Coordinates of C-alpha atoms in Angstrom, one line a residue:
X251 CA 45.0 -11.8 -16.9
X252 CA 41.6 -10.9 -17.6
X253 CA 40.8 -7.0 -17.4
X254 CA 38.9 -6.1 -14.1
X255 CA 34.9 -4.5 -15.2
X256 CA 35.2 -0.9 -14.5
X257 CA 32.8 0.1 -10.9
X258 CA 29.3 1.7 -12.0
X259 CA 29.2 5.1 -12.0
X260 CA 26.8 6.1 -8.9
X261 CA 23.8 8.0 -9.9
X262 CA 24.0 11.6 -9.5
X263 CA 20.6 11.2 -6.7
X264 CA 22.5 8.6 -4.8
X265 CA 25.7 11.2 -4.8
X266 CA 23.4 13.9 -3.7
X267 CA 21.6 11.3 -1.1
X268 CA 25.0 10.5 0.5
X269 CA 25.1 14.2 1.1
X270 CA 21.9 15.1 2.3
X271 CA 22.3 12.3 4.5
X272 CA 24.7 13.4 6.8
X273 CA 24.3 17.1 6.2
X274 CA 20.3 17.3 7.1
X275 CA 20.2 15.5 10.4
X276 CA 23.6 17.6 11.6
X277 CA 21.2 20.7 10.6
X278 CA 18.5 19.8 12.3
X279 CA 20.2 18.9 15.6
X280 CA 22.4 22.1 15.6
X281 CA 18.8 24.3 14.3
X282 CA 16.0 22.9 15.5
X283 CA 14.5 24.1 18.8
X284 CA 11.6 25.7 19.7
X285 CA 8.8 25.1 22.8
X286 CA 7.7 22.2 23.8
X287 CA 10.6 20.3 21.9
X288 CA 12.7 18.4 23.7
X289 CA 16.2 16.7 23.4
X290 CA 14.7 13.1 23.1
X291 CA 12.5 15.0 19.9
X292 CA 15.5 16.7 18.5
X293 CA 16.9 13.2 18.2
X294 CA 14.1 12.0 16.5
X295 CA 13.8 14.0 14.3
X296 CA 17.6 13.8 13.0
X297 CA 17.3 10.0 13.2
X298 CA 14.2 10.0 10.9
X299 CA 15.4 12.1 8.4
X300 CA 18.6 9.9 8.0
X301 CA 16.3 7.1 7.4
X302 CA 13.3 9.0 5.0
X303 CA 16.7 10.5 2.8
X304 CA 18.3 6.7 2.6
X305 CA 14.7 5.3 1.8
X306 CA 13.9 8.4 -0.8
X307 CA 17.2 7.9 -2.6
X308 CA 18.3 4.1 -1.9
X309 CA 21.6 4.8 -0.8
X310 CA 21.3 1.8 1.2
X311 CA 18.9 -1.4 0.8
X312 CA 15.0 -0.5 2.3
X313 CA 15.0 -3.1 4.8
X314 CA 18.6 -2.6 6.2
X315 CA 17.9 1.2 6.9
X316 CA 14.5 -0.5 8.8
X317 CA 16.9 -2.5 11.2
X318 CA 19.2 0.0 11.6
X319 CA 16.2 2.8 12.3
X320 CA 15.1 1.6 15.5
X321 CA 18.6 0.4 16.6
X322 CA 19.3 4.0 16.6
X323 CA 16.2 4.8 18.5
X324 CA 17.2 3.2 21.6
X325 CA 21.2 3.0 21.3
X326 CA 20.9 7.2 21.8
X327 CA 18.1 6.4 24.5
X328 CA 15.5 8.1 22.5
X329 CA 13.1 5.5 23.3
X330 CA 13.6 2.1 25.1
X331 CA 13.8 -1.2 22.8
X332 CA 10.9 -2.6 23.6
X333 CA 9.7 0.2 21.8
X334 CA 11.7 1.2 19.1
X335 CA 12.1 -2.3 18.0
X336 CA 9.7 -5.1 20.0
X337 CA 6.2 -2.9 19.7
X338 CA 6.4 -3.6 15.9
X339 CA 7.3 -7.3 16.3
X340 CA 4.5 -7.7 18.6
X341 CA 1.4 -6.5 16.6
X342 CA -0.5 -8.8 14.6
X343 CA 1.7 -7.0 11.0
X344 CA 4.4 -9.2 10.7
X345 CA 3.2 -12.7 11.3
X346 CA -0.2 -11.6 9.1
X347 CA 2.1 -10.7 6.2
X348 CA 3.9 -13.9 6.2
X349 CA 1.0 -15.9 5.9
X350 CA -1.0 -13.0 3.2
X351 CA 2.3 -13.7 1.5
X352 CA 2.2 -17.3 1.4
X353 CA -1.4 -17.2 0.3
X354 CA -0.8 -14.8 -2.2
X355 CA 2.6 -17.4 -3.5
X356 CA 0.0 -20.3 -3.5
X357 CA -2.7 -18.1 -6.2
X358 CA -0.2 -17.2 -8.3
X359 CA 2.3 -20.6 -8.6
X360 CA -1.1 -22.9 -9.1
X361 CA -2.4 -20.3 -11.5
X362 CA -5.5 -19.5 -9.5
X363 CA -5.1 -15.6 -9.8
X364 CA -4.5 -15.9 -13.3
X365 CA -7.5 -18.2 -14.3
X366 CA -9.6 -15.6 -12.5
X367 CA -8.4 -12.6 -14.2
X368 CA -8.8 -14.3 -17.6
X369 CA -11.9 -15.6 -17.0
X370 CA -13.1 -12.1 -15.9
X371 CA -11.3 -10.2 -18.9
X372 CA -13.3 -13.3 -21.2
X373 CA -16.8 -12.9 -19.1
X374 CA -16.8 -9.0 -19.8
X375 CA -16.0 -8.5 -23.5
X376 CA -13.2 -7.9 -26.3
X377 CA -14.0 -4.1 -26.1
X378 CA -11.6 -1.6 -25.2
X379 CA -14.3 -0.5 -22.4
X380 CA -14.8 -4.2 -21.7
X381 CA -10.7 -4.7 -20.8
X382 CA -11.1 -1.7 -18.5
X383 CA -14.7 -3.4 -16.8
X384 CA -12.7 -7.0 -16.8
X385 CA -9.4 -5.5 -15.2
X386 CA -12.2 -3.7 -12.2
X387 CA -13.6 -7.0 -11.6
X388 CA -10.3 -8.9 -11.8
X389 CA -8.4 -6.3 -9.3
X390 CA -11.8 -6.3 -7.1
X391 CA -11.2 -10.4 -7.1
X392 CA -7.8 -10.4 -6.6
X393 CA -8.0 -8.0 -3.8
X394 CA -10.5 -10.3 -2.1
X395 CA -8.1 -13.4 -2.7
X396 CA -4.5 -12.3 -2.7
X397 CA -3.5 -10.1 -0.2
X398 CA 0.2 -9.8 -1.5
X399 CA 0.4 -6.5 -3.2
X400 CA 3.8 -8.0 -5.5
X401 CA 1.7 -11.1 -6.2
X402 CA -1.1 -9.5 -7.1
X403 CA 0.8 -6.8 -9.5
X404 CA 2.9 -9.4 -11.0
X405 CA -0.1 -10.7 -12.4
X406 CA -1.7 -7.6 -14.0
X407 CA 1.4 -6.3 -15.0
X408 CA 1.7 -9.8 -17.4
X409 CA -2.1 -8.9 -18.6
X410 CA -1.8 -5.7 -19.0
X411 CA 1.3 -6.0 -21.1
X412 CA -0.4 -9.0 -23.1
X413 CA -3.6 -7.2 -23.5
X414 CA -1.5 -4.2 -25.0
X415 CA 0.1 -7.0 -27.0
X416 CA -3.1 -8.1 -28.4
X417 CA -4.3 -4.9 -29.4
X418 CA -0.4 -4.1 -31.5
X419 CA -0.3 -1.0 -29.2
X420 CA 3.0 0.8 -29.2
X421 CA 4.9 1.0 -26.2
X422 CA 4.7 4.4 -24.4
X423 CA 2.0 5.6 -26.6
X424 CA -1.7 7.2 -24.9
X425 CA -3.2 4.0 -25.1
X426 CA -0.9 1.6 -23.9
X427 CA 0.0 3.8 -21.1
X428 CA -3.9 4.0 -20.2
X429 CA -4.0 0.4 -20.5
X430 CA -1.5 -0.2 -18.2
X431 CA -2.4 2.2 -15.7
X432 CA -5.7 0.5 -15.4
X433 CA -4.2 -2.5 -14.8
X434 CA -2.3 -0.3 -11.6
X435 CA -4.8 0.9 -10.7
X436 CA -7.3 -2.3 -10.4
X437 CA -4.4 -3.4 -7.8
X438 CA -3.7 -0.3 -6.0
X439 CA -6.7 1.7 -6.0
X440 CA -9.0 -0.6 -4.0
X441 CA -6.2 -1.4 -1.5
X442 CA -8.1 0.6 1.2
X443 CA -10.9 -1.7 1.0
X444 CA -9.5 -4.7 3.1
X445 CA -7.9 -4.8 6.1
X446 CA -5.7 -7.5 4.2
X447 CA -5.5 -5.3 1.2
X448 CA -2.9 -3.4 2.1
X449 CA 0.1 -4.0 4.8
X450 CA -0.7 0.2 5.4
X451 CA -3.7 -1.2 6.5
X452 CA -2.9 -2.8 9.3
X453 CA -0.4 -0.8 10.3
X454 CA -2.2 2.5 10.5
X455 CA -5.4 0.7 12.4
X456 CA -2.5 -0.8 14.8
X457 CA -1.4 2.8 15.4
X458 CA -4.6 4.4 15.7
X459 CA -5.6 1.4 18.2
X460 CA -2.4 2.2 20.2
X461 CA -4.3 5.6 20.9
X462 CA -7.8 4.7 21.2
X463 CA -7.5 2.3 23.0
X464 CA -10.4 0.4 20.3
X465 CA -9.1 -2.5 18.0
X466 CA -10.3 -2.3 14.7
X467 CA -10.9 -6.5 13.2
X468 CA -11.3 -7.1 9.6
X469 CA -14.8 -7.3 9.7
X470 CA -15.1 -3.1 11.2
X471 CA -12.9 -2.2 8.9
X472 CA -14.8 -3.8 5.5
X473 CA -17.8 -2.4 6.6
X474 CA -16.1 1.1 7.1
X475 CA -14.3 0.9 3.9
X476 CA -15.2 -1.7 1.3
X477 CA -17.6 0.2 -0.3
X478 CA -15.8 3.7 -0.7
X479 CA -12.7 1.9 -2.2
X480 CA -14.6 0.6 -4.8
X481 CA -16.5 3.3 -5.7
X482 CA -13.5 5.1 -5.3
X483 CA -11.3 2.3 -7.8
X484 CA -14.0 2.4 -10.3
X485 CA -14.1 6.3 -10.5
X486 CA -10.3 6.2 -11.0
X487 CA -10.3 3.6 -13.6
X488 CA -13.4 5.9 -15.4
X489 CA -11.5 8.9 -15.4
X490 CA -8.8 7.1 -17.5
X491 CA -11.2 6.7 -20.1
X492 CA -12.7 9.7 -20.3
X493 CA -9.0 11.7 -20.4
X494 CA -7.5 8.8 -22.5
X495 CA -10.3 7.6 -24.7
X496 CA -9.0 4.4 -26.7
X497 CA -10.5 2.1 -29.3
X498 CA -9.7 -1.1 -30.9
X499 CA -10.7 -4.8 -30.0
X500 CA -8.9 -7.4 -27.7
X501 CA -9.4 -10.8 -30.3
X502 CA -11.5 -12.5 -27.8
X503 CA -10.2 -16.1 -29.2
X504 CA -6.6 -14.9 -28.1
X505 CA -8.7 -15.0 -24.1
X506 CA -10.4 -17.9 -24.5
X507 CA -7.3 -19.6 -26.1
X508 CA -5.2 -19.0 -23.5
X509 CA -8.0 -19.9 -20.7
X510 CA -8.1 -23.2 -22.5
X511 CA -4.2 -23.7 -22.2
X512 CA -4.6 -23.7 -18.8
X513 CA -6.8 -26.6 -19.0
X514 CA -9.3 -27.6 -16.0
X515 CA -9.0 -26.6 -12.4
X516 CA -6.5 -28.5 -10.7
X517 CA -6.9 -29.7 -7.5
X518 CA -3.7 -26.7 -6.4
X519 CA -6.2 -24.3 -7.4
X520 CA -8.5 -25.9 -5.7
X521 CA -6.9 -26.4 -2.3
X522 CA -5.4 -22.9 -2.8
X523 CA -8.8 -21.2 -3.2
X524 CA -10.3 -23.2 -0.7
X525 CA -6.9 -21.5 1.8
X526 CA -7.9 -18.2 0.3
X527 CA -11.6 -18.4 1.2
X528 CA -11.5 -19.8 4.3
X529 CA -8.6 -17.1 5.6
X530 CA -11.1 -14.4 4.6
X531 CA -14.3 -16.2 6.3
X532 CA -12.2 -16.5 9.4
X533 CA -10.6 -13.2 9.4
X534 CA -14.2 -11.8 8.7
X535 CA -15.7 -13.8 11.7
X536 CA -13.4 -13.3 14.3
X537 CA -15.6 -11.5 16.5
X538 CA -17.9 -14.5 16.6
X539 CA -15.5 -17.2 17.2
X540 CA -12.5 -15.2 19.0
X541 CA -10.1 -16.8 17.4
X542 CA -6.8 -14.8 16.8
X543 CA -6.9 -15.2 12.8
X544 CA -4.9 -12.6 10.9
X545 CA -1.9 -14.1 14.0
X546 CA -2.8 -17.3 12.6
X547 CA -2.7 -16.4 8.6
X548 CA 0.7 -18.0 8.4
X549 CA -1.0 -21.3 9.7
X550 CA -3.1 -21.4 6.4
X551 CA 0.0 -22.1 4.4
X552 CA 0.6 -25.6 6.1
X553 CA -1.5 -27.4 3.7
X554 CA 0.6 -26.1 0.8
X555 CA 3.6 -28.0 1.7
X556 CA 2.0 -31.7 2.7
X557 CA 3.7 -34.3 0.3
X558 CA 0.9 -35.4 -1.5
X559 CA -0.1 -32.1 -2.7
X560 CA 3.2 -30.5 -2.8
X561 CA 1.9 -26.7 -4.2
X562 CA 4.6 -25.3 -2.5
X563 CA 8.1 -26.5 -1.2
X564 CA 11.2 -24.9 0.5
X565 CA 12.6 -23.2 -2.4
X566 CA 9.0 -21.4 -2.7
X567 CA 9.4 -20.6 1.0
X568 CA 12.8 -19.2 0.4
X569 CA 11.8 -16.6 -1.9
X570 CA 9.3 -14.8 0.3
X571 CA 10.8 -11.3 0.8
X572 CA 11.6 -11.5 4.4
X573 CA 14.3 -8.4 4.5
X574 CA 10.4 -6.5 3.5
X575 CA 9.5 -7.2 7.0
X576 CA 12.5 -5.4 8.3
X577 CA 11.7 -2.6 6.2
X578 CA 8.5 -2.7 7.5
X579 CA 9.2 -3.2 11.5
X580 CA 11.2 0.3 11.0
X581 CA 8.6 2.0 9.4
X582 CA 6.7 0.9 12.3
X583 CA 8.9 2.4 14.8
X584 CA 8.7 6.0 13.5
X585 CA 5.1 5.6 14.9
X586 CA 5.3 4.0 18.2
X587 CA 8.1 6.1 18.7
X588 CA 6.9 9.0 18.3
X589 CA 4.1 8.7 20.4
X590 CA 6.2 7.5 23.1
X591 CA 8.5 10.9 23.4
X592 CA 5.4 12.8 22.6
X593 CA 5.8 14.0 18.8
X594 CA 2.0 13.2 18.3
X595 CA 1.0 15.7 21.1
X596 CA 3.4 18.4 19.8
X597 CA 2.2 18.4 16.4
X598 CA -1.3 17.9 17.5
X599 CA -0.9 21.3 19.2
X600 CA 0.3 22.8 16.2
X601 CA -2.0 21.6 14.4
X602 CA -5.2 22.2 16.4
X603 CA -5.1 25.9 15.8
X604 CA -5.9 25.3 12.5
X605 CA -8.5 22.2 12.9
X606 CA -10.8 23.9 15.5
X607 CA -11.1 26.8 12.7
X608 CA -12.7 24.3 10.8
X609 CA -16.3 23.5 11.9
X610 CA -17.2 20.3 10.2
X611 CA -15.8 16.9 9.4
X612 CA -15.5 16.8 5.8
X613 CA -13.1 20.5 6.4
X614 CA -11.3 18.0 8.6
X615 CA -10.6 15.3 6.1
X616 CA -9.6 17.7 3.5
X617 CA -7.5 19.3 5.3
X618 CA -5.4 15.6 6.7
X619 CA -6.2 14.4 2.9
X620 CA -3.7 17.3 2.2
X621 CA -1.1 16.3 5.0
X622 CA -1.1 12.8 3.0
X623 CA -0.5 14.1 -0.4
X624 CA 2.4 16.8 0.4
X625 CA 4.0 13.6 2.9
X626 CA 4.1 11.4 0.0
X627 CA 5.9 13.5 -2.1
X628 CA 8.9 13.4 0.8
X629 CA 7.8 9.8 2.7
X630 CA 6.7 6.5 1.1
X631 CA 3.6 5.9 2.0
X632 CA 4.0 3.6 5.3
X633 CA 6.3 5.6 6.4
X634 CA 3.9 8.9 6.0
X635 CA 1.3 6.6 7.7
X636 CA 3.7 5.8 10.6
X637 CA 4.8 8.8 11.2
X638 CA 1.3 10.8 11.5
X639 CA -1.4 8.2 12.3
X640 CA -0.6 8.8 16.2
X641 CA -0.4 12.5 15.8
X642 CA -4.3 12.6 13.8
X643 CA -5.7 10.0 15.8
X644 CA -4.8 12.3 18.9
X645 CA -6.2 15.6 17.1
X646 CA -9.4 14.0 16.4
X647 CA -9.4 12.8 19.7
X648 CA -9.0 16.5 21.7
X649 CA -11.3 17.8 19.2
X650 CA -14.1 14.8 20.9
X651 CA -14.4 13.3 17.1
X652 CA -13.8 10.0 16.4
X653 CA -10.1 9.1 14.3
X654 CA -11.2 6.9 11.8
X655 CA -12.6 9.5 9.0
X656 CA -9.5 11.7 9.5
X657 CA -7.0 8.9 9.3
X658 CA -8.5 7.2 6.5
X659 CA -9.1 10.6 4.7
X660 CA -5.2 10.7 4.9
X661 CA -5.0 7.6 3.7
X662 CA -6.2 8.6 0.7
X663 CA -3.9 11.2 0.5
X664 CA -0.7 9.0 0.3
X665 CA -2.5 7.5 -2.5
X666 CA -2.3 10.1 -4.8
X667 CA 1.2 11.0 -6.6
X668 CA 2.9 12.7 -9.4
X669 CA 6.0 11.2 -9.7
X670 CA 6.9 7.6 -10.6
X671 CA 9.9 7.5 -7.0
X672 CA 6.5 8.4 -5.0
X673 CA 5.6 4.7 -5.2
X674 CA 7.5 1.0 -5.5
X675 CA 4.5 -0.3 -7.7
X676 CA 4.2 2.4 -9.9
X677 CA 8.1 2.3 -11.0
X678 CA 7.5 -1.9 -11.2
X679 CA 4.5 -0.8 -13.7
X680 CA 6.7 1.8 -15.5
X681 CA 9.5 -0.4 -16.3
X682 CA 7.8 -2.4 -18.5
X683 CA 7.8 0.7 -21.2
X684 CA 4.4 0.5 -21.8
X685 CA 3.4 3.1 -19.2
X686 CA 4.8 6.7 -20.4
X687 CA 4.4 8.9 -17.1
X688 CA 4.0 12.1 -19.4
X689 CA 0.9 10.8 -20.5
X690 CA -0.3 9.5 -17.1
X691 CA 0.6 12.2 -14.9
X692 CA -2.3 14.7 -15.9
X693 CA -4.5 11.9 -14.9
X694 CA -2.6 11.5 -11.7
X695 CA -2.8 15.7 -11.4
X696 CA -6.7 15.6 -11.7
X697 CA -7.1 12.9 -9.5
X698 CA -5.0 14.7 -6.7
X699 CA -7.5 17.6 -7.1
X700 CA -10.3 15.7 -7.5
X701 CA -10.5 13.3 -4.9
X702 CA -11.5 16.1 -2.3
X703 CA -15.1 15.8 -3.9
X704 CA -14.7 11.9 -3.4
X705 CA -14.2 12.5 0.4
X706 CA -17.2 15.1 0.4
X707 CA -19.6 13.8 -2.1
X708 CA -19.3 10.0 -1.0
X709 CA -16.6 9.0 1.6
X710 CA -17.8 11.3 4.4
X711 CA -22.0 10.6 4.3
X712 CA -21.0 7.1 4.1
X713 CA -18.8 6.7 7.3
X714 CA -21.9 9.1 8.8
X715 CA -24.0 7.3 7.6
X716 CA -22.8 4.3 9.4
X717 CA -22.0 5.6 12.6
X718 CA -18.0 6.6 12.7
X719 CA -18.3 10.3 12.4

């Protein structure tokens, strides 16, 4: 008889998790009261700290804690379920994440994203400040193309770790963490950019719209924040170098060697960037035509699967992360359910003290820029974004100024961390061993503080510039 495999020992967070767990939300619903609070909020309250505690310490899979969230809403009558749980599953979010997500399967199995990242890192140079120009332009390109964040990682990560290759960097030392953070940061630092750039993205503009009553389409929001988020990716990607200065030489014949492997464009690619393209033009046009696009994203995958060009099949399908969407719907939920009891008008009034002591708008985003960054060190960043997008929107509202520079100033906010836990796709870049957070996180410090003059010096006069301040 063969010997039974010992269990794994549980990790001394999960143990303390488990705790917390049941402790906090019994604490909270014996302690908390106060004015204006009611039971319904009390509730809440417990219920969402269960669910931030499972999600911060993964006692329990992401996306079952996001079915069981809302379930929990409405089975202690906190809020009805075509609230807690059907509000989420009737906004545009899940069906457009399907199809970004079959879009962003089709780039990276025909080897679209791939050609276009080498093509750019060839284009731009063998220099060390060339990798860093090619990995902008690639992470600008792929942000255009691929709206899968995974997909879109996946593929840098593979550069970045073959460019560190290239160059016989160490792992963990200063310059192959600073040449995989780049590559993070080409994905993740111009997320903001695209409506379709980010699945925050159309969440928080969902949740904002649920309060002004004013439906932000992809077209609004590029013109509102294209331009920011890539002055805003390529300041990131410059402070790198200027904290982390490297040297040495990528051997361009490695590039253009493996750009040649790939041979010529095959028609996949072609059908696949032709999908990609005409998803953005749509999605970009909807005003003009009125038809329902980023509903219709999921549509754009049909051609994928015809016989005769066969880029995708069922097995493909199959390995979409579904359970995400779960995990996603519940995140949701915090949001709509909170405005519902009225969380987002209790902490507005909290809150407005404070705001109508500050007498202009950039004071304003500073001040919700800080909200974001202290939430993200507790909440992942949808769920920060769910659970306060409501509650700003209806500050900026009472104090007669329009949401969208105080919302996307938080934004920004829950995009700046110190640890590695604060965010899925910085632990996927981590675990490679190239990127040493020792060496990263003084970058990551700086641009916490820095960003402030960002918001002042450029975010700000742009959005009043154009009109939404």
């Amino acid at each position: 008889m063969s010997a039974t495999a010992p269990p794994s020992e549980t990790p001394l967070v999960q143990k303390i998790g488990w705790i917390l767990s049941f402790v906090v939300p019994a604490l909270i619903l014996v302690t908390v009261h106060g004015d204006g609070l009611t039971h319904a909020m009390v509730i809440f309250m417990a219920i969402t700290a269960w669910a931030v505690i499972c999600w911060a310490t993964e006692i329990l899979p992401a996306p079952m804690v996001g079915i069981i969230l809302p379930t929990l809403y409405f089975a202690t009558k906190v809020a009805p379920p075509q609230v807690a749980l059907g509000k989420a599953f009737t906004t545009v979010i899940p069906w457009a994440i399907i199809g970004a997500l079959l879009i962003g399967l089709m780039s990276y199995k025909t080897g679209l994203a791939k050609r276009l990242v080498l093509k750019c890192m060839v284009s731009t140079g063998s220099s060390y400040r060339g990798l860093f120009f090619a990995m902008f332009v690639s992470g600008m390109t792929l942000t255009l193309l691929v709206p899968s964040g995974t997909a879109k990682s996946t593929i840098m990560l593979a550069l970045g770790v073959g460019a560190c290759d290239a160059l016989n960097l160490k792992k963990g030392s200063r310059e192959s963490t600073v040449i995989m953070f780049a590559a993070f940061l080409s994905v993740c630092a111009p997320r903001f950019g695209l409506l379709t750039g980010s699945l925050e993205n159309l969440a928080v503009t969902r949740l904002m719209s649920s309060v002004t009553g004013a439906t932000v389409g992809y077209a609004d929001y590029a013109i509102q924040n294209f331009i920011p988020a890539t002055i805003y990716c390529a300041l990131s990607m410059s402070l790198l170098l200027f904290m982390i200065p490297g040297k040495g030489k990528l051997d361009k014949e490695v590039l253009l060697a493996q750009y040649k492997e790939m041979g010529a464009i095959t028609r996949g690619e072609w059908i696949a960037a032709a999908i990609a393209v005409l998803a953005v033009v749509l999605a970009a046009t909807q005003k003009y035509h009125g038809i329902p696009t980023m509903y219709l994203f999921m549509v754009f995958g049909i051609p994928a699967f015809i016989p005769k060009y066969k880029i995708l099949d069922q097995k493909d399908f199959n390995s979409l992360a579904f359970p995400m969407l779960f995990f996603i719907a519940g995140s949701l939920s915090i949001g709509f359910v909170a405005g519902h009891i009225g969380i987002g008008k209790w902490l507005c009034a909290l809150m407005l003290p404070v705001a109508q002591s500050l007498h202009s708008v950039f004071a304003l985003s500073t001040l919700t820029y800080a909200f974001g960054a202290i939430f993200n060190f507790i909440l992942t960043p949808l769920s920060a974004q769910a659970l306060m997008t409501v509650p700003l929107s209806e500050l900026a509202v009472s104090l007669h100024v329009q949401p969208y520079p105080i919302v996307y100033s938080f934004l920004y906010g829950t995009d700046q961390y110190i640890f590695a836990y604060e965010f899925a796709l910085l632990l996927f870049f981590c675990s490679t061993g190239h990127l040493r957070l020792r060496y990263a996180m003084k970058i990551l410090a700086f641009r916490l503080v820095a960003t402030p003059l960002f918001l002042g010096a450029i975010a700000v006069p742009y959005w009043t510039m154009i009109g939404i301040v």
